[in-house]
PDB file of C-alpha atoms in Angstrom:
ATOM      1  CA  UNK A 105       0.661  32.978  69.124  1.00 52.00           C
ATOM      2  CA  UNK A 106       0.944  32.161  65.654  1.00 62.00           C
ATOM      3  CA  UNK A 107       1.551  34.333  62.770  1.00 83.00           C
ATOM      4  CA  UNK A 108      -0.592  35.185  60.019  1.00 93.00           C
ATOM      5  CA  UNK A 109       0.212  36.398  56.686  1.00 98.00           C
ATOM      6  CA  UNK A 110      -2.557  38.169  54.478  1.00 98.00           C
ATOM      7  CA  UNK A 111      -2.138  37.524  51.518  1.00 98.00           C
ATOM      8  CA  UNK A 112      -3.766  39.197  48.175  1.00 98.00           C
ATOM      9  CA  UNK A 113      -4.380  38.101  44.536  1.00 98.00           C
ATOM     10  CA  UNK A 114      -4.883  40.356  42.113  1.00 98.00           C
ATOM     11  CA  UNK A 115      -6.962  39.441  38.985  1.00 98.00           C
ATOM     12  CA  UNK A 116      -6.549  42.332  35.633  1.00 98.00           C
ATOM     13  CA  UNK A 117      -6.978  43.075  32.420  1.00 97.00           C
ATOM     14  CA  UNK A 118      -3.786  41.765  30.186  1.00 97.00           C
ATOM     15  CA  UNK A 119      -1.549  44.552  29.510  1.00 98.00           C
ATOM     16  CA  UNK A 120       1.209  44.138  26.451  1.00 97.00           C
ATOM     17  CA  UNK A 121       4.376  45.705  25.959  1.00 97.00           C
ATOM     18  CA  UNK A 122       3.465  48.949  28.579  1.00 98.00           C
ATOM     19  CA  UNK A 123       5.350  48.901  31.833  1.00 98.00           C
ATOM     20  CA  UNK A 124       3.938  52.604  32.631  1.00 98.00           C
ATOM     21  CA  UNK A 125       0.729  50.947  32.923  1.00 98.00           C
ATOM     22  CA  UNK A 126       1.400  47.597  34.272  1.00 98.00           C
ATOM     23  CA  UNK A 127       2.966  49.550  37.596  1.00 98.00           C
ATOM     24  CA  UNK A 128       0.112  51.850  37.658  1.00 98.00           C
ATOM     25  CA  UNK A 129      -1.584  48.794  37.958  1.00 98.00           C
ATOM     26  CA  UNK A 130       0.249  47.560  40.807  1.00 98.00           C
ATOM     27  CA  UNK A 131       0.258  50.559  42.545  1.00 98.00           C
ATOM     28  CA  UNK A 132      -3.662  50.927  42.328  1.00 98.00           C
ATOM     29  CA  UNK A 133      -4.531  47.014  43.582  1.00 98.00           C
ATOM     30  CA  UNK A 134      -1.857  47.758  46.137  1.00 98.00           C
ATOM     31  CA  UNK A 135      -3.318  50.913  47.557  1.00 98.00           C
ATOM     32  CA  UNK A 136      -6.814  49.134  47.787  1.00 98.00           C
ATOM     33  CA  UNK A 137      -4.679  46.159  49.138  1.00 98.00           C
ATOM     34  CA  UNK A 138      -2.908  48.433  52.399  1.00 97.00           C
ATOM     35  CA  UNK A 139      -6.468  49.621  53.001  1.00 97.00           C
ATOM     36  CA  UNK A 140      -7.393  45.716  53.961  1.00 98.00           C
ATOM     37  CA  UNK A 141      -4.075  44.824  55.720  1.00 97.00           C
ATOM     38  CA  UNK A 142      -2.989  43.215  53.147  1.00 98.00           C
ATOM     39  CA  UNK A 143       0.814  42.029  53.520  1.00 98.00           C
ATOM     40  CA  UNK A 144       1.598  40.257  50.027  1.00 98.00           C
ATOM     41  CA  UNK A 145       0.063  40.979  46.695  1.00 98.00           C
ATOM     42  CA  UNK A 146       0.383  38.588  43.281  1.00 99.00           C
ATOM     43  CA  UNK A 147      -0.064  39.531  39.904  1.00 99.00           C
ATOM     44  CA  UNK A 148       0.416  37.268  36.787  1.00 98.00           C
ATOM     45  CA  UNK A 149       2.592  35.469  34.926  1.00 98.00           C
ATOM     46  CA  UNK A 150       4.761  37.704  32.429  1.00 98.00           C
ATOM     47  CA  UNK A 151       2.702  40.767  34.171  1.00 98.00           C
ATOM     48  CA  UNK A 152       4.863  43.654  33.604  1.00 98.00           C
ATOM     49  CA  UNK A 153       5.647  43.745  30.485  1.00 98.00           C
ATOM     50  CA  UNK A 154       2.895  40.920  28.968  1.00 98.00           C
ATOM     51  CA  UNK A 155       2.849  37.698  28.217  1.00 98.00           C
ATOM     52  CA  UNK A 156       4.085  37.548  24.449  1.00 96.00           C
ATOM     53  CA  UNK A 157       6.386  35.016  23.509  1.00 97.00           C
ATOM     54  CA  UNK A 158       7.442  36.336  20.351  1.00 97.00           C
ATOM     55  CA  UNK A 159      11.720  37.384  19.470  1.00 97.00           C
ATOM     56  CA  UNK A 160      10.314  41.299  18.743  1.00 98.00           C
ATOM     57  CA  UNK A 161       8.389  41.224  22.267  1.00 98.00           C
ATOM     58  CA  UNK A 162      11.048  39.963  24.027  1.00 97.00           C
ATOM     59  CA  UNK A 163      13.694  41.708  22.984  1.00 97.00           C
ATOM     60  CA  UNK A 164      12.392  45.139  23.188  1.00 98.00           C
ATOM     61  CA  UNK A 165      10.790  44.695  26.630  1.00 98.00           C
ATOM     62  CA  UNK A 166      12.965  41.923  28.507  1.00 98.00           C
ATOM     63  CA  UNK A 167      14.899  43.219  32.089  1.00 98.00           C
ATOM     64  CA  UNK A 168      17.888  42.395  33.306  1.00 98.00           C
ATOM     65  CA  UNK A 169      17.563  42.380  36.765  1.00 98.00           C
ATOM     66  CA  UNK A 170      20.461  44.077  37.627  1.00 98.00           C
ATOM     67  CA  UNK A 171      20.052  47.180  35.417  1.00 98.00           C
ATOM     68  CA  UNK A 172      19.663  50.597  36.094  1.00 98.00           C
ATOM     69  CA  UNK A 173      16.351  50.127  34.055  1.00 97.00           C
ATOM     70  CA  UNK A 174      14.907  47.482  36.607  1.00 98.00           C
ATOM     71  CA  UNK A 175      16.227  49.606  39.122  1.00 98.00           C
ATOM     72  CA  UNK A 176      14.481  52.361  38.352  1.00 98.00           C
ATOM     73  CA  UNK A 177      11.128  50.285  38.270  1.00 98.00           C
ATOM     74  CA  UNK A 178      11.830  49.070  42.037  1.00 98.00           C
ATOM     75  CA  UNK A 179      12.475  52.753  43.263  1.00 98.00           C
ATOM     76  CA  UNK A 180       9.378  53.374  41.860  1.00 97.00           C
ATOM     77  CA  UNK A 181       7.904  50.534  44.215  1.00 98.00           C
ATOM     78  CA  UNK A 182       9.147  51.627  47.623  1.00 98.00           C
ATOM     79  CA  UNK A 183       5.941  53.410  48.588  1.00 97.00           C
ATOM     80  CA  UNK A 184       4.116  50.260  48.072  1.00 98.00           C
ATOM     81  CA  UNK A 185       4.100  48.386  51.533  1.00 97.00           C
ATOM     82  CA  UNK A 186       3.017  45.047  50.883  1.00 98.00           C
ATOM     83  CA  UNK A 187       5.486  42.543  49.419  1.00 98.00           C
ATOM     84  CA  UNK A 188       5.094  42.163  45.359  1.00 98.00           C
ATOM     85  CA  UNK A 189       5.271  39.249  43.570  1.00 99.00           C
ATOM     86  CA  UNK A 190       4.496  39.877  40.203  1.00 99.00           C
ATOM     87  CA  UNK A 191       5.789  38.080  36.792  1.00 98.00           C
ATOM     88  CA  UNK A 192       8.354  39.622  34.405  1.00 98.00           C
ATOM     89  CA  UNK A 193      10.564  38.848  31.369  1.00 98.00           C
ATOM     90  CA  UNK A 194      13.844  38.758  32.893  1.00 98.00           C
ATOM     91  CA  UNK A 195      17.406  38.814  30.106  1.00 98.00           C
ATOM     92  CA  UNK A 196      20.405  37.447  31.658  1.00 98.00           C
ATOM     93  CA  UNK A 197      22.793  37.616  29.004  1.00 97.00           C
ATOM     94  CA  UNK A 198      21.790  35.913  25.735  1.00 96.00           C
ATOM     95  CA  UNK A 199      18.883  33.841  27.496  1.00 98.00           C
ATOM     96  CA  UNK A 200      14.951  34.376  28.480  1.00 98.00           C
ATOM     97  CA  UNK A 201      13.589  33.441  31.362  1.00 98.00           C
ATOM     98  CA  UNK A 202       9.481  33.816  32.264  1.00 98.00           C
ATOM     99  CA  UNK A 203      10.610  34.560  35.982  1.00 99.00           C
ATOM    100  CA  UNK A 204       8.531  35.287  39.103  1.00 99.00           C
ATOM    101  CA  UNK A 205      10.392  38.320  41.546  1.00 99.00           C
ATOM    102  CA  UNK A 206       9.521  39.325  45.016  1.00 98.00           C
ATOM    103  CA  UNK A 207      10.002  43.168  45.729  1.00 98.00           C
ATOM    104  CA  UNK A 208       9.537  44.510  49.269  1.00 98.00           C
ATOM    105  CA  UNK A 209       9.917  48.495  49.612  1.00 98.00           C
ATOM    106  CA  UNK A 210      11.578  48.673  46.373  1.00 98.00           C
ATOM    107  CA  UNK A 211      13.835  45.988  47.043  1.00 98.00           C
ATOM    108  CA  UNK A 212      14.218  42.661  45.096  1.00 98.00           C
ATOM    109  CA  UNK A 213      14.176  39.778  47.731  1.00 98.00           C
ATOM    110  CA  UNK A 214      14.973  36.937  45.056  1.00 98.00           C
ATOM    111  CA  UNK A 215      13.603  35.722  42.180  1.00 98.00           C
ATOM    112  CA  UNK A 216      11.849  32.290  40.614  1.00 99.00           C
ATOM    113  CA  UNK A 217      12.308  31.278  37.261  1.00 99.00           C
ATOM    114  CA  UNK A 218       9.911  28.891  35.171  1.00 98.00           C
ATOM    115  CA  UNK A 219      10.749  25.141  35.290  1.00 98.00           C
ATOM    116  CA  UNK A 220       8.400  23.701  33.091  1.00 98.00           C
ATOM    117  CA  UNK A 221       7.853  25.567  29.744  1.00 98.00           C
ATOM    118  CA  UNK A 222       5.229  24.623  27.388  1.00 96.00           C
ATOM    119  CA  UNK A 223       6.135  23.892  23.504  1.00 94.00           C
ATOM    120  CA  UNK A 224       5.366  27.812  22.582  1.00 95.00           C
ATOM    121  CA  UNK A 225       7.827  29.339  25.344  1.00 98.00           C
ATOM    122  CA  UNK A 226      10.985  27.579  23.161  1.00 97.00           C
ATOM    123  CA  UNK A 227      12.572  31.268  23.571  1.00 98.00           C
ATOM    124  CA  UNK A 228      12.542  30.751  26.927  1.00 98.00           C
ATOM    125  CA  UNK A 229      15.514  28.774  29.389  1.00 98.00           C
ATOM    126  CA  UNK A 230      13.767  26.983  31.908  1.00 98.00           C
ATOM    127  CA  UNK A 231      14.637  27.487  35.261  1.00 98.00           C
ATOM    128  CA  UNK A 232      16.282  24.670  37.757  1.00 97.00           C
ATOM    129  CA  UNK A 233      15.568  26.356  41.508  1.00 98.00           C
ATOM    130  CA  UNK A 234      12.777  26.572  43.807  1.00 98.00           C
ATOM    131  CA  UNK A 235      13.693  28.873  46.319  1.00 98.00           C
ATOM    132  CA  UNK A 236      11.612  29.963  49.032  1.00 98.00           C
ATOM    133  CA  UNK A 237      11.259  32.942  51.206  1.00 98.00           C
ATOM    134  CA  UNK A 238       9.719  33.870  54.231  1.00 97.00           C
ATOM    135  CA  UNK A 239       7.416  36.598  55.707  1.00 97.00           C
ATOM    136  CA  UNK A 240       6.142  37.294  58.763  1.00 95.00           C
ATOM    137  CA  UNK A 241       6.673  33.714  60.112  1.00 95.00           C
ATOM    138  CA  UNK A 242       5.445  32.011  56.718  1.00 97.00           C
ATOM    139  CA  UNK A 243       6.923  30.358  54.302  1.00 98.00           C
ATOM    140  CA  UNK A 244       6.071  30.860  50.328  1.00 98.00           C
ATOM    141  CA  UNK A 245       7.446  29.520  47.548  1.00 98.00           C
ATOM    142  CA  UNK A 246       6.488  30.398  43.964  1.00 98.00           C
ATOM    143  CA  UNK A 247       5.081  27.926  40.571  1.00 98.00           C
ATOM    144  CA  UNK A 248       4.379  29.764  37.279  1.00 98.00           C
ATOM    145  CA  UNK A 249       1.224  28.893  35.551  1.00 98.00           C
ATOM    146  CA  UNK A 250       2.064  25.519  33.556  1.00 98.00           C
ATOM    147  CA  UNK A 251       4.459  24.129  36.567  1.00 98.00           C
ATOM    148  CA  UNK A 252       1.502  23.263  38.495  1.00 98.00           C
ATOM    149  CA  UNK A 253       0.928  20.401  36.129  1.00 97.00           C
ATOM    150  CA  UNK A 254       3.907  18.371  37.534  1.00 98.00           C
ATOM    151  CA  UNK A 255       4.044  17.667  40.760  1.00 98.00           C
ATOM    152  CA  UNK A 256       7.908  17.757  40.875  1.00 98.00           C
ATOM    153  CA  UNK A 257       7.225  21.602  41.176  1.00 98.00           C
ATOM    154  CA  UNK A 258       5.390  21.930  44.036  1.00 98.00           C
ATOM    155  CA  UNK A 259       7.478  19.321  45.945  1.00 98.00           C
ATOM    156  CA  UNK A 260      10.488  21.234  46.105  1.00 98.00           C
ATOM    157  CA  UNK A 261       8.991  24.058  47.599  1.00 98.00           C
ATOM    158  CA  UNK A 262       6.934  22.115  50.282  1.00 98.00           C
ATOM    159  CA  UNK A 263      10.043  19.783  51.467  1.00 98.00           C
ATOM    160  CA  UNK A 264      11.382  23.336  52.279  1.00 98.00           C
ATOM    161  CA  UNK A 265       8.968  23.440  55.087  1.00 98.00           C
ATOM    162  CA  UNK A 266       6.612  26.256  52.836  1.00 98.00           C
ATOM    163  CA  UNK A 267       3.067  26.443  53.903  1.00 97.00           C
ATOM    164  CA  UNK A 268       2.245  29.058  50.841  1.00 98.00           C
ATOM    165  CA  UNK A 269       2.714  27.830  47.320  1.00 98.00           C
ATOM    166  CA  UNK A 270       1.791  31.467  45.018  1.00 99.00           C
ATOM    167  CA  UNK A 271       1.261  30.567  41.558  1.00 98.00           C
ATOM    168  CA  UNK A 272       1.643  33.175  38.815  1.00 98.00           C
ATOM    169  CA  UNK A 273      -0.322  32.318  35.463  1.00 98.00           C
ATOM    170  CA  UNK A 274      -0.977  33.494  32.357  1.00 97.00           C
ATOM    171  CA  UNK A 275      -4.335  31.609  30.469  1.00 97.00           C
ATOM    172  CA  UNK A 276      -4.931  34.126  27.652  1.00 97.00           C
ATOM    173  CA  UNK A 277      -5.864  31.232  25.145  1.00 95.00           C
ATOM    174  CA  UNK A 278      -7.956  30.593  21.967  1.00 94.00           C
ATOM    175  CA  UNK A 279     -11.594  30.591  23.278  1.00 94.00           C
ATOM    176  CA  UNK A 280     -11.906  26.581  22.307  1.00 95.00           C
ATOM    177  CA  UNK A 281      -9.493  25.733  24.531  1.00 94.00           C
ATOM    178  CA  UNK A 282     -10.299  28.872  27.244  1.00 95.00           C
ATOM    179  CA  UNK A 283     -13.419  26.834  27.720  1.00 94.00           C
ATOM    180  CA  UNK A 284     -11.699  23.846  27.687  1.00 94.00           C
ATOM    181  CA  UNK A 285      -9.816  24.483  30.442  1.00 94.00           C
ATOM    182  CA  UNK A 286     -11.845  27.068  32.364  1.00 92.00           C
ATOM    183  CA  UNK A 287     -12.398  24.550  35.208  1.00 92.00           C
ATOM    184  CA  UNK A 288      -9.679  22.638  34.991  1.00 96.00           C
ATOM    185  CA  UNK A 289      -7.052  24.848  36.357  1.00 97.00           C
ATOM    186  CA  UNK A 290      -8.284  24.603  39.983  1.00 97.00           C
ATOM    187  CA  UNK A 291      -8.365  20.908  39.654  1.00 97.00           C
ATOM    188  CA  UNK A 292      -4.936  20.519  38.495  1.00 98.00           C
ATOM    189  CA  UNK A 293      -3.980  23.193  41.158  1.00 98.00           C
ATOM    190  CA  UNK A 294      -5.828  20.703  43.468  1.00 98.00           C
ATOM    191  CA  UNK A 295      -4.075  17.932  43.392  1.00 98.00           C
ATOM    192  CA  UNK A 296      -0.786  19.933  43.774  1.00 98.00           C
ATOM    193  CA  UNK A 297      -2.437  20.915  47.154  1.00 98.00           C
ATOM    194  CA  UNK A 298      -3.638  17.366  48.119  1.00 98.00           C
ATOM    195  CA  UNK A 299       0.136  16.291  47.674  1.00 98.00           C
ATOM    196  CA  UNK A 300       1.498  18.987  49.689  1.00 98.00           C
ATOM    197  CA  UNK A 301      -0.922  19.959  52.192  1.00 98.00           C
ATOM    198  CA  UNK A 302       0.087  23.924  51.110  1.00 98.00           C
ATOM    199  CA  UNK A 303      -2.166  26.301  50.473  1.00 98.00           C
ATOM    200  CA  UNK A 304      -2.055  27.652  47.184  1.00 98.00           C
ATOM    201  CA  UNK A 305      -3.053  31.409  45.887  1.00 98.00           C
ATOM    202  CA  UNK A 306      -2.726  32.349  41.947  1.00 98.00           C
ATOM    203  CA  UNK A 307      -3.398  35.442  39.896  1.00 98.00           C
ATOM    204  CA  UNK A 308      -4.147  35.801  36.621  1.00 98.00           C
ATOM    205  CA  UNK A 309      -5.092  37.923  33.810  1.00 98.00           C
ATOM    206  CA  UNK A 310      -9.059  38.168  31.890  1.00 97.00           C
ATOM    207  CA  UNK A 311     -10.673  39.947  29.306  1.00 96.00           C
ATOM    208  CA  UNK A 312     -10.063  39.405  25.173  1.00 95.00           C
ATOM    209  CA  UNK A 313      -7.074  39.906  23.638  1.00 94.00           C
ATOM    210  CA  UNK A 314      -8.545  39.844  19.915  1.00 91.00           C
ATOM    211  CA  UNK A 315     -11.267  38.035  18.613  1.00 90.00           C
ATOM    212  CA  UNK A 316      -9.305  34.818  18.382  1.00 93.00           C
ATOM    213  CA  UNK A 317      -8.123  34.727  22.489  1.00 95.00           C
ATOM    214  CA  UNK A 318     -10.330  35.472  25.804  1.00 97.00           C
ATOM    215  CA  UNK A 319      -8.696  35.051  29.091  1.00 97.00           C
ATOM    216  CA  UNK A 320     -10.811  33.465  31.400  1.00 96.00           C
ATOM    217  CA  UNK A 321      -8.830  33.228  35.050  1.00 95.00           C
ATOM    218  CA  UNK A 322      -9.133  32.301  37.454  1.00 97.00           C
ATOM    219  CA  UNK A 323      -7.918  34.112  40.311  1.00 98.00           C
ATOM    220  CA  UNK A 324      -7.931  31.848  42.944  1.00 98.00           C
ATOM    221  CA  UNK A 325      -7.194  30.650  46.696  1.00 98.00           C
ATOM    222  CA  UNK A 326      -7.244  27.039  47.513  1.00 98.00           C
ATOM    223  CA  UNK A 327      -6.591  26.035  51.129  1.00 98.00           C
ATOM    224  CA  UNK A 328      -4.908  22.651  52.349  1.00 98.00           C
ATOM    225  CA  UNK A 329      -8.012  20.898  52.222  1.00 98.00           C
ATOM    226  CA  UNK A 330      -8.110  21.073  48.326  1.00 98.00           C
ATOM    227  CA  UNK A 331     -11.222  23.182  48.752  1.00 98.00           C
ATOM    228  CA  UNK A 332     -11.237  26.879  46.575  1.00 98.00           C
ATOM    229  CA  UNK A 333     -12.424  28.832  49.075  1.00 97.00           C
ATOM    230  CA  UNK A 334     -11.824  32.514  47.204  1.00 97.00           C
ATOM    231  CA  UNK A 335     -12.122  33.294  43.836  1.00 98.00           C
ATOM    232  CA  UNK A 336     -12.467  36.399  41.435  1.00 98.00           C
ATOM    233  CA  UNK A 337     -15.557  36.190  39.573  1.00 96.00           C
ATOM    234  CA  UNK A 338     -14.298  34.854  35.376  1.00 95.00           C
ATOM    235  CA  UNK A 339     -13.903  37.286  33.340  1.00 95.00           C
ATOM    236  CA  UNK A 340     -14.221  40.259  35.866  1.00 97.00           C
ATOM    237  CA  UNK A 341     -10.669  42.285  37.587  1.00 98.00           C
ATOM    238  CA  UNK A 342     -10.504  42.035  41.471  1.00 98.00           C
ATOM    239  CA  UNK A 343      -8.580  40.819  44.054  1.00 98.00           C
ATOM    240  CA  UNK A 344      -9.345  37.986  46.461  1.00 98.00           C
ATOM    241  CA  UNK A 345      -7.618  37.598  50.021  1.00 98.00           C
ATOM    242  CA  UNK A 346      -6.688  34.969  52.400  1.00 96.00           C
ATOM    243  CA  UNK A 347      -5.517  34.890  56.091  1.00 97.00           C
ATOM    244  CA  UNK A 348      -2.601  32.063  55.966  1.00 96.00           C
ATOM    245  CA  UNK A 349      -0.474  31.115  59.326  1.00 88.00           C
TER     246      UNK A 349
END
């Protein structure tokens, strides 16, 4: 009998530079996500502190992983039962990294950092790993919103034997290019499948920002047929859920 792994992803509103509420967050989605057997829930790129690639942001907010500080944040997770991936700022040292953790019960499992980093994250490292993990007989690996453009990303985690590629993204943008791109996403995140023959399940944020930025999503799951066969509604929160074994 083969196993199946439920997974979750969680579309929100964008939350900036308030922890407090970014883990209430979690906590909510993942209470509504136990209720439907859920076993692994995504949120989006940059998700617990924001996505705000400015020196002020950054500094103030950014986590070492190893700190008491991050430490306390995952004892506040134990409750939660399903897996968390969710997107953070992570400090190690002197550098940035837009990095991609999985928590179960409180505990960090590992960690994915951002490969591919578009001209605005230049205060971010980029990343040189892909590891993968596994859960309940299925293998996931992780790509963080821009990533899925190359498809020396996704490779990495597929020759790895993953059938799960979760992909963490962040597409608060001016609303010119919002629209731009409001259907392109799933056909870049397409072809990533079509080369792989993983499924593929992303998260992001929606809502406006200011007058100048509108996040869009989407929030979607694509199975290995290239076909989207979930997605949260644009510009609405929600979670959609797939069955992957």
């Amino acid at each position: 009998m083969r196993e199946t792994l439920r997974v979750g992803a969680c579309q929100t509103t964008e939350i900036l530079g308030d922890i407090g509420s970014a883990l209430v967050c979690i906590e909510d989605f993942a209470t509504d996500a136990d209720t439907r057997g859920v076993d692994l829930l995504l949120f989006a790129e940059c998700f617990l502190q924001g996505y705000l690639v400015e020196e002020q942001h950054m500094r103030k907010h950014a986590l070492d992983l190893g700190s008491p500080r991050f430490g306390t944040i995952l004892r506040r997770l134990e409750r939660i039962k399903p897996t968390l991936v969710f997107g953070v700022i992570e400090q190690d040292g002197q550098r940035y990294f837009n990095t991609a953790v999985v928590v179960t019960r409180g505990r960090l499992i590992g960690a994915y950092r951002k490969t591919h980093l578009v001209p605005g994250e230049s205060l971010f490292n980029d990343g040189d790993t892909y590891p993968t993990f596994d859960l309940q007989g299925v293998r996931f690996g992780v790509n963080i919103c821009y990533d899925t453009q190359f498809a020396e990303a996704s490779a990495p985690v597929a020759t790895q034997g993953a059938q799960l590629l979760l992909v963490p993204a962040q597409n608060m943008m001016r609303r010119a290019a919002a629209i731009h791109w409001k259907d392109l996403h799933n056909t870049i995140r397409a072809e990533r499948v079509r080369e792989t023959g993983m499924w593929l399940v992303s998260a992001d944020v929606t809502g406006e920002r200011d007058e100048h930025r509108i996040g869009l999503g989407p929030t979607s799951i694509i199975n290995p047929q290239a076909e989207v066969v979930a997605q949260v509604p644009l510009m609405t929160t929600g979670m959609v859920i797939a069955d992957i074994s």
